[in-house]
PDB file of C-alpha atoms in Angstrom:
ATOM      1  CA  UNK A 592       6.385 -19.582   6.528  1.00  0.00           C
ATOM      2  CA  UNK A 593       4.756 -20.381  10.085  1.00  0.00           C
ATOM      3  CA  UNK A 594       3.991 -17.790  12.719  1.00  0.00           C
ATOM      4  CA  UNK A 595       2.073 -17.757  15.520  1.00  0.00           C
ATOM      5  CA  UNK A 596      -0.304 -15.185  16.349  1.00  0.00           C
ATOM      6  CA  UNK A 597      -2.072 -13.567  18.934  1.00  0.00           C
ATOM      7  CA  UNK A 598      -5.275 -12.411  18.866  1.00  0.00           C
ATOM      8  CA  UNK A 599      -4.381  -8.624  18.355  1.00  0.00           C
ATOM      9  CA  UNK A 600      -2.647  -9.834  14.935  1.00  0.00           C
ATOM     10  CA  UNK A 601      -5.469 -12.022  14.081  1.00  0.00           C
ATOM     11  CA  UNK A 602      -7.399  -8.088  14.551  1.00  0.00           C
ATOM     12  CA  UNK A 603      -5.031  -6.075  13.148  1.00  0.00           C
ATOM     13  CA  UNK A 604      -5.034  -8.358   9.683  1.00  0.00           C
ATOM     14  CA  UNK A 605      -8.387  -9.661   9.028  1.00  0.00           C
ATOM     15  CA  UNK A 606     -10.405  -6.187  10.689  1.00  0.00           C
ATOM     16  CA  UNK A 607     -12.555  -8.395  12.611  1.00  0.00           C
ATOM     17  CA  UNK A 608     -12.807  -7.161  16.161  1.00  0.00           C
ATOM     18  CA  UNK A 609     -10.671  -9.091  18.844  1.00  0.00           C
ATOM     19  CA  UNK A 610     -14.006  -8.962  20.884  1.00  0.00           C
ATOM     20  CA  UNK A 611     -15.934 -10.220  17.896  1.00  0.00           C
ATOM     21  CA  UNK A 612     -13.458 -13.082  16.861  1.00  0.00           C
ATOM     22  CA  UNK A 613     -13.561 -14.205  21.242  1.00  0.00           C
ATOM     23  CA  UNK A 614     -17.301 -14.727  20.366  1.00  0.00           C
ATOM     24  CA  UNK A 615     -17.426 -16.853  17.103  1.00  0.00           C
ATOM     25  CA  UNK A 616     -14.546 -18.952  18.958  1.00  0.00           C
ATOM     26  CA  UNK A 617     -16.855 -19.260  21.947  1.00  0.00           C
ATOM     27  CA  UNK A 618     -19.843 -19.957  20.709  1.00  0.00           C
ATOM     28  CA  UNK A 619     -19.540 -21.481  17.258  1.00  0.00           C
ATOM     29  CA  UNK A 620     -15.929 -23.190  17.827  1.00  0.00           C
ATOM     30  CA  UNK A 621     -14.850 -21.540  14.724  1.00  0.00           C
ATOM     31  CA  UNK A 622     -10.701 -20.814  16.292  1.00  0.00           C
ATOM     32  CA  UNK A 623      -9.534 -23.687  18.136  1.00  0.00           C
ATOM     33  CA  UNK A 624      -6.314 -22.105  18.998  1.00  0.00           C
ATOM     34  CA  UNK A 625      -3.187 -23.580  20.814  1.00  0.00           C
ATOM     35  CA  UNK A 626      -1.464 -22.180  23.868  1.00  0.00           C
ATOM     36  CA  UNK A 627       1.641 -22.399  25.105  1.00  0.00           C
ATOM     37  CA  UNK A 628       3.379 -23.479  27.965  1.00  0.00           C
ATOM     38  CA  UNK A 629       2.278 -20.643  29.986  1.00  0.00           C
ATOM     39  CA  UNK A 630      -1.344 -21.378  28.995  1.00  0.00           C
ATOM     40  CA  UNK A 631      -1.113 -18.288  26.491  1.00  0.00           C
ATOM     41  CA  UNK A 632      -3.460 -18.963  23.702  1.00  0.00           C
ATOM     42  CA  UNK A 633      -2.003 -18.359  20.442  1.00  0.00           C
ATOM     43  CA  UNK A 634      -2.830 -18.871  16.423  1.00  0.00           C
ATOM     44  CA  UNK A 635      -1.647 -20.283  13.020  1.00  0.00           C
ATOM     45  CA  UNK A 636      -1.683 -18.602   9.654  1.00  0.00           C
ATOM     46  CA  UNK A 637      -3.812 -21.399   8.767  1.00  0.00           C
ATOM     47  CA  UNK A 638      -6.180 -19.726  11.197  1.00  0.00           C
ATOM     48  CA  UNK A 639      -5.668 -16.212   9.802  1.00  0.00           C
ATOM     49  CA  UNK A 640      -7.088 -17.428   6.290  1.00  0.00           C
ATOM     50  CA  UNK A 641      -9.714 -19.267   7.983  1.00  0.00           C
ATOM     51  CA  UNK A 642     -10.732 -16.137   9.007  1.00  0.00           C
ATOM     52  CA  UNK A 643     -10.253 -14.083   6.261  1.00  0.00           C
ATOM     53  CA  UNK A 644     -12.633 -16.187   4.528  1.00  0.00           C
ATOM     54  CA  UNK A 645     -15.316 -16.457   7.499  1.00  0.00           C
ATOM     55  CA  UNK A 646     -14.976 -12.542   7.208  1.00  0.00           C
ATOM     56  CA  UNK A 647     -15.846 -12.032   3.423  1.00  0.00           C
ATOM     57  CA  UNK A 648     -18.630 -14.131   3.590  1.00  0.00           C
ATOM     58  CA  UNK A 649     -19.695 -12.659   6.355  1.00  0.00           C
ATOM     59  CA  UNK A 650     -19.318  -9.456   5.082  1.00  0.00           C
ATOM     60  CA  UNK A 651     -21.755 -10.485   2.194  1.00  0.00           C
ATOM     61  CA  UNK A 652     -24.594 -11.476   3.924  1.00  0.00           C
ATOM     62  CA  UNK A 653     -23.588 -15.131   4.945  1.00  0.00           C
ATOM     63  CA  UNK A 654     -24.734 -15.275   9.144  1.00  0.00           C
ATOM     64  CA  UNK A 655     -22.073 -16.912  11.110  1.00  0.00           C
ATOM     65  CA  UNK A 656     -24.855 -19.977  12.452  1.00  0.00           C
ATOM     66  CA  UNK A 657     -24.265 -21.098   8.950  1.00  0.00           C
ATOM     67  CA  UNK A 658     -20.771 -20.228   8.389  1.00  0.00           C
ATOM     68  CA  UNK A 659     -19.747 -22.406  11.064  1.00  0.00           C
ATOM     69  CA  UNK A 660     -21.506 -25.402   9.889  1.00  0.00           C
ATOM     70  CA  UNK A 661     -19.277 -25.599   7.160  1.00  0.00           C
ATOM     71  CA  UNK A 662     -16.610 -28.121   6.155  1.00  0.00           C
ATOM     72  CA  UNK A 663     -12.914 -26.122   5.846  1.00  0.00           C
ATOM     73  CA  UNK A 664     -13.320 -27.281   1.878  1.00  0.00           C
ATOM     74  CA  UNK A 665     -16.908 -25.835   1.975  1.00  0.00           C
ATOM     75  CA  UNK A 666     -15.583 -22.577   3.010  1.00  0.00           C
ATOM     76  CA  UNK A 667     -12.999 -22.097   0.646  1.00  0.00           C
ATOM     77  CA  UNK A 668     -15.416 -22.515  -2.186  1.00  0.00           C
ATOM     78  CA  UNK A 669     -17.545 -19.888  -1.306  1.00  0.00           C
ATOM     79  CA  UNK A 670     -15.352 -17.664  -0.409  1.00  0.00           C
ATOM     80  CA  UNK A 671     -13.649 -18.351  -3.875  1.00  0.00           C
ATOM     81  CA  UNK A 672     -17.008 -17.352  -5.515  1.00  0.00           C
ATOM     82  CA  UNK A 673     -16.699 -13.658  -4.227  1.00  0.00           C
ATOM     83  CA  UNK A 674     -12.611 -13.724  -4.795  1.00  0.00           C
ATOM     84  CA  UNK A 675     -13.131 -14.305  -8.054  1.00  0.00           C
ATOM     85  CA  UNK A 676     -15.713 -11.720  -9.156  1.00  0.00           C
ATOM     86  CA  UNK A 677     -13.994  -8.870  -9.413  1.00  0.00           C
ATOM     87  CA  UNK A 678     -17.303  -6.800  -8.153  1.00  0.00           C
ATOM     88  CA  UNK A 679     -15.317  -4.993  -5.335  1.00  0.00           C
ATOM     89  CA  UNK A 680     -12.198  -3.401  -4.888  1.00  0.00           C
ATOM     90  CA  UNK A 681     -11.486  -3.859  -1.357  1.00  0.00           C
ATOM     91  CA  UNK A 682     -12.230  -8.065  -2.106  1.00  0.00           C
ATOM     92  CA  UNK A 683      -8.883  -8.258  -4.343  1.00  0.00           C
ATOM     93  CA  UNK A 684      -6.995  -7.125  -1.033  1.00  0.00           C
ATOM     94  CA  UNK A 685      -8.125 -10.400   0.672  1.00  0.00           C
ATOM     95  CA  UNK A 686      -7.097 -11.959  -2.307  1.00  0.00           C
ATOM     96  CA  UNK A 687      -3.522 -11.092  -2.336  1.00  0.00           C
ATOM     97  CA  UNK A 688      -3.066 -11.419   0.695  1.00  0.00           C
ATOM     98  CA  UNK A 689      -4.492 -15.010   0.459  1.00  0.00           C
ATOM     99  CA  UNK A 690      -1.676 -15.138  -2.564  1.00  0.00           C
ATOM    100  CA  UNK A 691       0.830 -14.251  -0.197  1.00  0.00           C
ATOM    101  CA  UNK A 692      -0.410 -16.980   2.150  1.00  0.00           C
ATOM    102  CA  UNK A 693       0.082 -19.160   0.446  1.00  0.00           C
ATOM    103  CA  UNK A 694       2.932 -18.201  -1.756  1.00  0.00           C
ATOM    104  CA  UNK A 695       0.757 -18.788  -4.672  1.00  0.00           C
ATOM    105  CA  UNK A 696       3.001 -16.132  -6.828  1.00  0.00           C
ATOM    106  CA  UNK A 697       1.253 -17.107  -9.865  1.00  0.00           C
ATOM    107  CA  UNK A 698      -2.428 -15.844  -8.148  1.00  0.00           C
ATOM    108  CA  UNK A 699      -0.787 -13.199  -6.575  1.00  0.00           C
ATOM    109  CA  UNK A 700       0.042 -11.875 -10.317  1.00  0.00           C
ATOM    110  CA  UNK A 701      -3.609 -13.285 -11.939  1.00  0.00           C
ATOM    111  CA  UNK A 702      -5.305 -11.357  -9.698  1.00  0.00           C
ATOM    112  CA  UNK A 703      -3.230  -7.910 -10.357  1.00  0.00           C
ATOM    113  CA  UNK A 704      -3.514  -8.465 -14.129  1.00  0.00           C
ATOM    114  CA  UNK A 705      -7.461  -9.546 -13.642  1.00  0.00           C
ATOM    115  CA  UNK A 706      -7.686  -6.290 -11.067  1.00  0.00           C
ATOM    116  CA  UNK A 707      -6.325  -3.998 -13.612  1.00  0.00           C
ATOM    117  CA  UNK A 708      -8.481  -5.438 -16.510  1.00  0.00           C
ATOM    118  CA  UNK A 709     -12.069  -4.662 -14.277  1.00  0.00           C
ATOM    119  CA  UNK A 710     -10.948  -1.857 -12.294  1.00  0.00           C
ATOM    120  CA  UNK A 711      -8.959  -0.089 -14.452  1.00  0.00           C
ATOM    121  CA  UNK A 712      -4.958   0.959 -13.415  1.00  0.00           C
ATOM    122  CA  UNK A 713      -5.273   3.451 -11.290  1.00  0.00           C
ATOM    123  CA  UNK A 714      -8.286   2.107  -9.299  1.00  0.00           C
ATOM    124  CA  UNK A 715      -6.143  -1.143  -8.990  1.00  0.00           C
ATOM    125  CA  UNK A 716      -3.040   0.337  -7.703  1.00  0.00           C
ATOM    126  CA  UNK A 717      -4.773   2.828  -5.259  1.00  0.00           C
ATOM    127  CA  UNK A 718      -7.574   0.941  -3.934  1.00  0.00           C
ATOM    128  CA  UNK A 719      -6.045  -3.161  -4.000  1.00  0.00           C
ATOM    129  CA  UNK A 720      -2.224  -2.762  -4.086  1.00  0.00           C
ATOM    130  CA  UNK A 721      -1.062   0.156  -2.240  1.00  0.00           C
ATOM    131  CA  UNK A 722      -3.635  -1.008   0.748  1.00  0.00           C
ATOM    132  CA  UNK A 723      -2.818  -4.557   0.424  1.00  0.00           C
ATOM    133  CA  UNK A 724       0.998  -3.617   0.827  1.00  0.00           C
ATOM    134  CA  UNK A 725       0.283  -1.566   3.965  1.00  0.00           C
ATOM    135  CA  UNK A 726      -1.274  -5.112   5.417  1.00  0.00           C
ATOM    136  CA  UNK A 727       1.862  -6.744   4.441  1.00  0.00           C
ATOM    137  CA  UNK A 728       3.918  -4.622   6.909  1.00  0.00           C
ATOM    138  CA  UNK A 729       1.739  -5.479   9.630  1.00  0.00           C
ATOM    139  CA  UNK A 730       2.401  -9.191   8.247  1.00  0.00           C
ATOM    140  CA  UNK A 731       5.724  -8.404   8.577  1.00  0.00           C
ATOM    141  CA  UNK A 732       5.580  -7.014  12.205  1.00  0.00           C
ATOM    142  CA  UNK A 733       3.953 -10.395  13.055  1.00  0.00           C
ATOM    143  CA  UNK A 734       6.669 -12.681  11.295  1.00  0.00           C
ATOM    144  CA  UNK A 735       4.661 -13.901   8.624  1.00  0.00           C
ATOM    145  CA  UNK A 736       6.741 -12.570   6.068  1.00  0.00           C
ATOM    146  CA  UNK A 737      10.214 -12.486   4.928  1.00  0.00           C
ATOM    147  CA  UNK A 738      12.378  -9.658   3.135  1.00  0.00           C
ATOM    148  CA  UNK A 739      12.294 -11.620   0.209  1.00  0.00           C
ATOM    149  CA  UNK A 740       8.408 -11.924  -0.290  1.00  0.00           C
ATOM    150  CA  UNK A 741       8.156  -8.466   0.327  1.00  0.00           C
ATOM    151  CA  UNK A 742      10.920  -7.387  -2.321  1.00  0.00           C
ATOM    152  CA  UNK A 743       9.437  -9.561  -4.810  1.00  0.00           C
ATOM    153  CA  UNK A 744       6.207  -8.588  -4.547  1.00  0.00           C
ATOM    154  CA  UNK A 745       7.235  -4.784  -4.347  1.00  0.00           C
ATOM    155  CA  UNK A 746       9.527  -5.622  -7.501  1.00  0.00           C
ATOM    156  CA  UNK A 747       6.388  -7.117  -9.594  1.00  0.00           C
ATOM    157  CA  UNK A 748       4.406  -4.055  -8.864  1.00  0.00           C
ATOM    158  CA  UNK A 749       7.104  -1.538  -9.593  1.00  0.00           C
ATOM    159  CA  UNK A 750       7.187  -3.784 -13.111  1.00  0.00           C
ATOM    160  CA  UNK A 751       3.581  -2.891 -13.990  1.00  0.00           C
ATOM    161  CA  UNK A 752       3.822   0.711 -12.678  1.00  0.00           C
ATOM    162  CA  UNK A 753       6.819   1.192 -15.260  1.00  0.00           C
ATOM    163  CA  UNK A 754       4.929  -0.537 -18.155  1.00  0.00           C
ATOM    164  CA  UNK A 755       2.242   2.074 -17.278  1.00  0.00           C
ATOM    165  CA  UNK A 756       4.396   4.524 -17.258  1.00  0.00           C
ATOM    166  CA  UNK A 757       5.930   3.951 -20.100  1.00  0.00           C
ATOM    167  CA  UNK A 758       2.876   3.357 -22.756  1.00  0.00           C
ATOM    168  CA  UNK A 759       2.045   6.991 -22.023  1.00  0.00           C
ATOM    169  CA  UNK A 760       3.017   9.082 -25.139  1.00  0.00           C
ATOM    170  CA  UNK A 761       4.876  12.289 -24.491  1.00  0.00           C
ATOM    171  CA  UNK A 762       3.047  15.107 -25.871  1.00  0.00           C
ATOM    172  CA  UNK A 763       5.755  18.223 -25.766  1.00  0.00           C
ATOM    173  CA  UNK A 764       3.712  21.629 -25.987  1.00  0.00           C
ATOM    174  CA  UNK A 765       5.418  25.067 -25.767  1.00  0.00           C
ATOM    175  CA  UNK A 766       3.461  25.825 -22.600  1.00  0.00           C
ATOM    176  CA  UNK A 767       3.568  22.464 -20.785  1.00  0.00           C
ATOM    177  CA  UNK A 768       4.897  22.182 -17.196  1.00  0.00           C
ATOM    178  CA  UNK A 769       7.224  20.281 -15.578  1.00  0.00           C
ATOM    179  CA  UNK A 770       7.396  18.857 -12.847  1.00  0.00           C
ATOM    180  CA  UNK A 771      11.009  16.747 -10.260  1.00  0.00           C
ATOM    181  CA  UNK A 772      10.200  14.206  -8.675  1.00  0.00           C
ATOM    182  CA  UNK A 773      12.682  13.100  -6.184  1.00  0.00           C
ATOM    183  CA  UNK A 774      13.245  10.861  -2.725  1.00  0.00           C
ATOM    184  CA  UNK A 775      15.649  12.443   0.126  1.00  0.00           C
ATOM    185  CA  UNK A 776      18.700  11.223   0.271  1.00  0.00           C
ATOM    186  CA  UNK A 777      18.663   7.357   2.284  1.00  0.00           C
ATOM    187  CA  UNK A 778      14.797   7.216   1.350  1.00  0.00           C
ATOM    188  CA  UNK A 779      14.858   3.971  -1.230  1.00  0.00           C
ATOM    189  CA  UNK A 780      11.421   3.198  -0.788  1.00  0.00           C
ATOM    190  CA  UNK A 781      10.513   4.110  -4.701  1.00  0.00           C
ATOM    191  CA  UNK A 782       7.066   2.370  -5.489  1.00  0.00           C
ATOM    192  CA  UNK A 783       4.971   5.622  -4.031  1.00  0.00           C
ATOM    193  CA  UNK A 784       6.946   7.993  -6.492  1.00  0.00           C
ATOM    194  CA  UNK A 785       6.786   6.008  -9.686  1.00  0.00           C
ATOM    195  CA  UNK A 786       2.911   6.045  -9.529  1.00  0.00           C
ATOM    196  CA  UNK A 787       3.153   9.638  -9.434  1.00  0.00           C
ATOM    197  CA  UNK A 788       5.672   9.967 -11.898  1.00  0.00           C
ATOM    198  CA  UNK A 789       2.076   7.720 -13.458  1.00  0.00           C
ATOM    199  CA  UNK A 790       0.078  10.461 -12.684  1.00  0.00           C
ATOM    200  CA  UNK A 791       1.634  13.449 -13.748  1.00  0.00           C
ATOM    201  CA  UNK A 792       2.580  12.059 -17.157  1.00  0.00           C
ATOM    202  CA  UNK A 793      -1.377  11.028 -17.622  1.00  0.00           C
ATOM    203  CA  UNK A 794      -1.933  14.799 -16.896  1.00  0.00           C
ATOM    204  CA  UNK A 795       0.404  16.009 -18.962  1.00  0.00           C
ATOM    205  CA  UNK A 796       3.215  17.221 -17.413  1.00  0.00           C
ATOM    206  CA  UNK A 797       6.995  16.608 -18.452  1.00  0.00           C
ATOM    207  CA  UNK A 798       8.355  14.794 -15.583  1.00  0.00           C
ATOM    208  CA  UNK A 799      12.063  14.692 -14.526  1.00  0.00           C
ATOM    209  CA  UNK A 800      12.585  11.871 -12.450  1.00  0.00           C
ATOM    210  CA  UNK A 801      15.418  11.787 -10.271  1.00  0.00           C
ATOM    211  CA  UNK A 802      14.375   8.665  -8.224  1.00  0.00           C
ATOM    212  CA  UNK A 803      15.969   7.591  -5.179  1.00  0.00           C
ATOM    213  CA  UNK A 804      18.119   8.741  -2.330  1.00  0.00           C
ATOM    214  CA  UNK A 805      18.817  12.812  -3.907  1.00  0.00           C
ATOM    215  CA  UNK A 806      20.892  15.071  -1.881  1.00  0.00           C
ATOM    216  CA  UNK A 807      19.859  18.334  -1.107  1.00  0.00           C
ATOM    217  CA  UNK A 808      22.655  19.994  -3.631  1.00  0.00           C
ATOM    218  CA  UNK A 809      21.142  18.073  -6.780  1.00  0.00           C
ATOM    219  CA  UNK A 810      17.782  19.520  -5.793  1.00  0.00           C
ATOM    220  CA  UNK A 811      19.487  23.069  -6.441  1.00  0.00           C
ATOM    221  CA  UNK A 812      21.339  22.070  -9.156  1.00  0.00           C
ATOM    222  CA  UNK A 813      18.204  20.542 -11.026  1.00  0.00           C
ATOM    223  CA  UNK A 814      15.966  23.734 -10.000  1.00  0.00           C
ATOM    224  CA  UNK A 815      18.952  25.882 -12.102  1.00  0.00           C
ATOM    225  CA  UNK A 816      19.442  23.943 -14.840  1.00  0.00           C
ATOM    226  CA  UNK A 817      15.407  23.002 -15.582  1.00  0.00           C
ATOM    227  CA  UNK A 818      13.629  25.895 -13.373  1.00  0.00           C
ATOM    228  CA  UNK A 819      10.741  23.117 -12.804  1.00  0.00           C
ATOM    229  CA  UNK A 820       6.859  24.808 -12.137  1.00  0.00           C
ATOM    230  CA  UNK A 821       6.417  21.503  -9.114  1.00  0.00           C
ATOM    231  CA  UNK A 822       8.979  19.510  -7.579  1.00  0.00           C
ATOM    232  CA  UNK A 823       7.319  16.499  -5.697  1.00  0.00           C
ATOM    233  CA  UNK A 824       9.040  13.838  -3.118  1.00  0.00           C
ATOM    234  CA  UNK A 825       7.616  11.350  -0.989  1.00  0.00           C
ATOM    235  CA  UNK A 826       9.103  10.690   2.766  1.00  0.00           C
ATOM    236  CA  UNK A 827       8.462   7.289   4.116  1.00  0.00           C
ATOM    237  CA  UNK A 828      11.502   7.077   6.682  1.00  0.00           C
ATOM    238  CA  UNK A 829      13.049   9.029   9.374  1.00  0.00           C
ATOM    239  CA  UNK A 830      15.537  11.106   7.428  1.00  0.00           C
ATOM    240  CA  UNK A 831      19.189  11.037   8.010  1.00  0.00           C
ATOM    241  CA  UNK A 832      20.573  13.288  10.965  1.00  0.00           C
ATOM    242  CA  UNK A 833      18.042  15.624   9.910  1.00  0.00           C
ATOM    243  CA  UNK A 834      14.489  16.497  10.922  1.00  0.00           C
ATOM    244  CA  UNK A 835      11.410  17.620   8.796  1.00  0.00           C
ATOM    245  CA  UNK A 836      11.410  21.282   9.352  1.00  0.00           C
ATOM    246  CA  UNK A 837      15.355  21.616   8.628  1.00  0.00           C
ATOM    247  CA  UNK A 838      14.962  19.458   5.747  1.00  0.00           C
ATOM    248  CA  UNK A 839      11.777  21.571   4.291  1.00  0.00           C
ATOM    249  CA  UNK A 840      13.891  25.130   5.241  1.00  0.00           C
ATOM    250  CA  UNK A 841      16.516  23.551   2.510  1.00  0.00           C
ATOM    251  CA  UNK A 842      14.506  22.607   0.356  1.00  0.00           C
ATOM    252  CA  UNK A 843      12.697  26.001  -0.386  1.00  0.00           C
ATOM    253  CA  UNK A 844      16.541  27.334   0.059  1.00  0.00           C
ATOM    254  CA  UNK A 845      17.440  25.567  -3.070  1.00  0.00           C
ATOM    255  CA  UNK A 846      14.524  26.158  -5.150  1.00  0.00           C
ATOM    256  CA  UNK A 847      12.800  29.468  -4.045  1.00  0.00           C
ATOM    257  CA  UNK A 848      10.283  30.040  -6.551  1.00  0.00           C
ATOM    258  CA  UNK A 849       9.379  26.441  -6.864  1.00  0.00           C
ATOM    259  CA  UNK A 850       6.354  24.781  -5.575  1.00  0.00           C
ATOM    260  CA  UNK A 851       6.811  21.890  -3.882  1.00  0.00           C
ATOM    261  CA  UNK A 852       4.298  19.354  -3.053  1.00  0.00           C
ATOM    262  CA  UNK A 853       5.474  16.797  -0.076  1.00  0.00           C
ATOM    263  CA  UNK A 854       3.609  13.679   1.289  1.00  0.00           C
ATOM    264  CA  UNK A 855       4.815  10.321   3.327  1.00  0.00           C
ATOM    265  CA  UNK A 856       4.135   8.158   5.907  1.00  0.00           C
ATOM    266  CA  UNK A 857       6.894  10.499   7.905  1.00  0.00           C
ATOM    267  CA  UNK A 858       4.458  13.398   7.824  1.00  0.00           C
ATOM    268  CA  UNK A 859       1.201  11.026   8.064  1.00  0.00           C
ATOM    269  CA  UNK A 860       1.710   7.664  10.555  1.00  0.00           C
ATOM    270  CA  UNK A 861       4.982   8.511  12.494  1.00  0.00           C
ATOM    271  CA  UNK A 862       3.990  11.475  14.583  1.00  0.00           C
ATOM    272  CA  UNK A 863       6.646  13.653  13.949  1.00  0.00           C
ATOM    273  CA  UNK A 864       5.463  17.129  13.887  1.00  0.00           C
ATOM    274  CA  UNK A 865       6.198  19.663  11.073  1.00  0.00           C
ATOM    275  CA  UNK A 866       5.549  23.397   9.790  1.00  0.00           C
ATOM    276  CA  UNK A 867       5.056  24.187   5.935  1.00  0.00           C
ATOM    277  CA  UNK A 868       8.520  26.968   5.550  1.00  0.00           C
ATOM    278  CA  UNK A 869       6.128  29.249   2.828  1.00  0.00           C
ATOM    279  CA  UNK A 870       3.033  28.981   1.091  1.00  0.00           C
ATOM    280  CA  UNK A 871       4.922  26.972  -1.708  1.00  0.00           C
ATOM    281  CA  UNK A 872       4.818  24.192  -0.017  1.00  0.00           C
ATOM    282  CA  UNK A 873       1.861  21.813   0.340  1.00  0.00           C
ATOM    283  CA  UNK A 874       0.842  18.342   1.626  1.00  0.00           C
ATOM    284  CA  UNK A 875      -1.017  15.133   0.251  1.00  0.00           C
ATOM    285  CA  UNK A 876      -2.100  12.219   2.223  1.00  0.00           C
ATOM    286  CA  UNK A 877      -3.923  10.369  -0.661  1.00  0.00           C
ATOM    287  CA  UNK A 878      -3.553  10.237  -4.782  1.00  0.00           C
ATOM    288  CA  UNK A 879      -6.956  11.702  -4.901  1.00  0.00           C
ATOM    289  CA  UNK A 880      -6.045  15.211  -2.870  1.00  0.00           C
ATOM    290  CA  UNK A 881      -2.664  14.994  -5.522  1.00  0.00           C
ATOM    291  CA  UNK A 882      -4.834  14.399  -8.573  1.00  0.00           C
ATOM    292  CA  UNK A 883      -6.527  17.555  -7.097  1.00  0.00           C
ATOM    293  CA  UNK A 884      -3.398  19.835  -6.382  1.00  0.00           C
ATOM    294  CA  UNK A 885      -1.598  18.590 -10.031  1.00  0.00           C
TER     295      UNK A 885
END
């Protein structure tokens, strides 16, 4: 899929400065970009990997003098070197979204499987995957990618969360907890809430999961029927005819004595402002402040 790109998208996806990336074009002639008809200049995705790559090596001590001198082959295979090593975290992100590039679905998946085997699962999903999927909606925003990459990638994923999920052995104790965890009702955006349903099963708890898209009567009726110790629900879009402090106010309505822990790109990126309704409510922003609160 072609896309052309501006200089803010070429920012926004590699994380090299717009100022920095004016400089390597002007004086090493690394970006020859193309303009259009009103002289705007403008960029390929076969730029955007160019300089992903320039930026990893960079990143690892190679100076940009010598960077430049190199043949688009020559680049590649260096780049490769540190793509392949599994030493860092935060590398593997460049290297899916290389995969997705290039629609290379079988390197896409290597490199999860390869991720999970040096990092560990957790360390994978937190630090490679759930990062590397917030670069895909800016990829998104900028037309490089289509519904269809984006479900199948999120589908794969999901896959190896629920294998995950599912090798952990329940281990039923008279005092063990229990915890719901739910989306509001129109929220279908599942892959967030699965990888706690992950957690909290690693920690012991007996999870109920109710998944997507719950109305606010099931949350009462579930509260009743299993009096949960946690109920905890992720928010990633703008909720139906209803804002954030209404929808917290029925929440604690339906399950008083309930704590409930609440996180979301809603609460986090959008702006919308909110108010906790009692001091059973909290909020996460990352897995590590949940790992602390479970």
């Amino acid at each position: 899929m072609t896309s052309t790109l501006s200089i803010k998208d070429l920012e926004q996806l590699s994380g090299v400065k717009a100022h920095t990336l004016r400089i390597w074009e002007q004086r090493y002639g690394i970006l020859k970009p193309q303009r259009t008809a009103t002289n705007i200049r403008f960029y390929s995705n076969e730029d955007l990997k160019r300089i992903l790559n320039i930026s990893l090596l960079n990143s690892h001590g190679y100076k940009i003098s010598v960077i430049a001198k190199l043949t688009d082959a020559e680049l590649v295979k260096e780049a490769e070197k540190f793509l392949n090593s599994f030493q860092e975290e935060s590398v593997q992100i460049e290297n899916l979204v290389m995969s997705l590039m290039e629609v290379n679905e079988e390197r896409f998946e290597k490199t999860v499987n390869n991720a999970i085997l040096h990092f560990g699962f957790e360390n994978t999903i937190e630090k490679i995957v759930f990062p590397f999927f917030k670069k895909l909606g800016a990829m998104w925003q900028a037309g490089m990618v289509n519904p269809a990459q984006e479900h199948y990638l999120s589908n794969l994923i999901r896959q190896k969360i629920i294998v995950h999920v599912d090798k952990i052995s329940p281990n039923i104790t008279p005092d063990q907890k229990s915890v719901v965890l739910f989306l509001p009702s129109g929220e279908l955006h599942e892959m967030g809430l699965l990888y706690t349903s992950f957690l909290c099963k690693a920690l012991g708890y007996r999870v109920i999961y109710l998944g997507q898209s719950v109305p606010i009567e099931d949350i009462k009726i579930i509260n009743d029927i299993a009096k949960p110790d946690l109920m905890i629900s992720i928010i990633t879009s703008k909720l139906n005819g209803i804002d954030l402090n209404a929808y917290f106010q029925l929440l604690s309505e339906s399950a008083p004595n309930c704590q409930f822990l609440m996180s979301g790109r809603l609460m986090f990126e959008s702006g919308e402002s909110y108010r906790l309704p009692s001091k059973n409510f909290k909020v996460f922003e990352e897995y590590s402040d949940l790992k602390s609160l479970l």
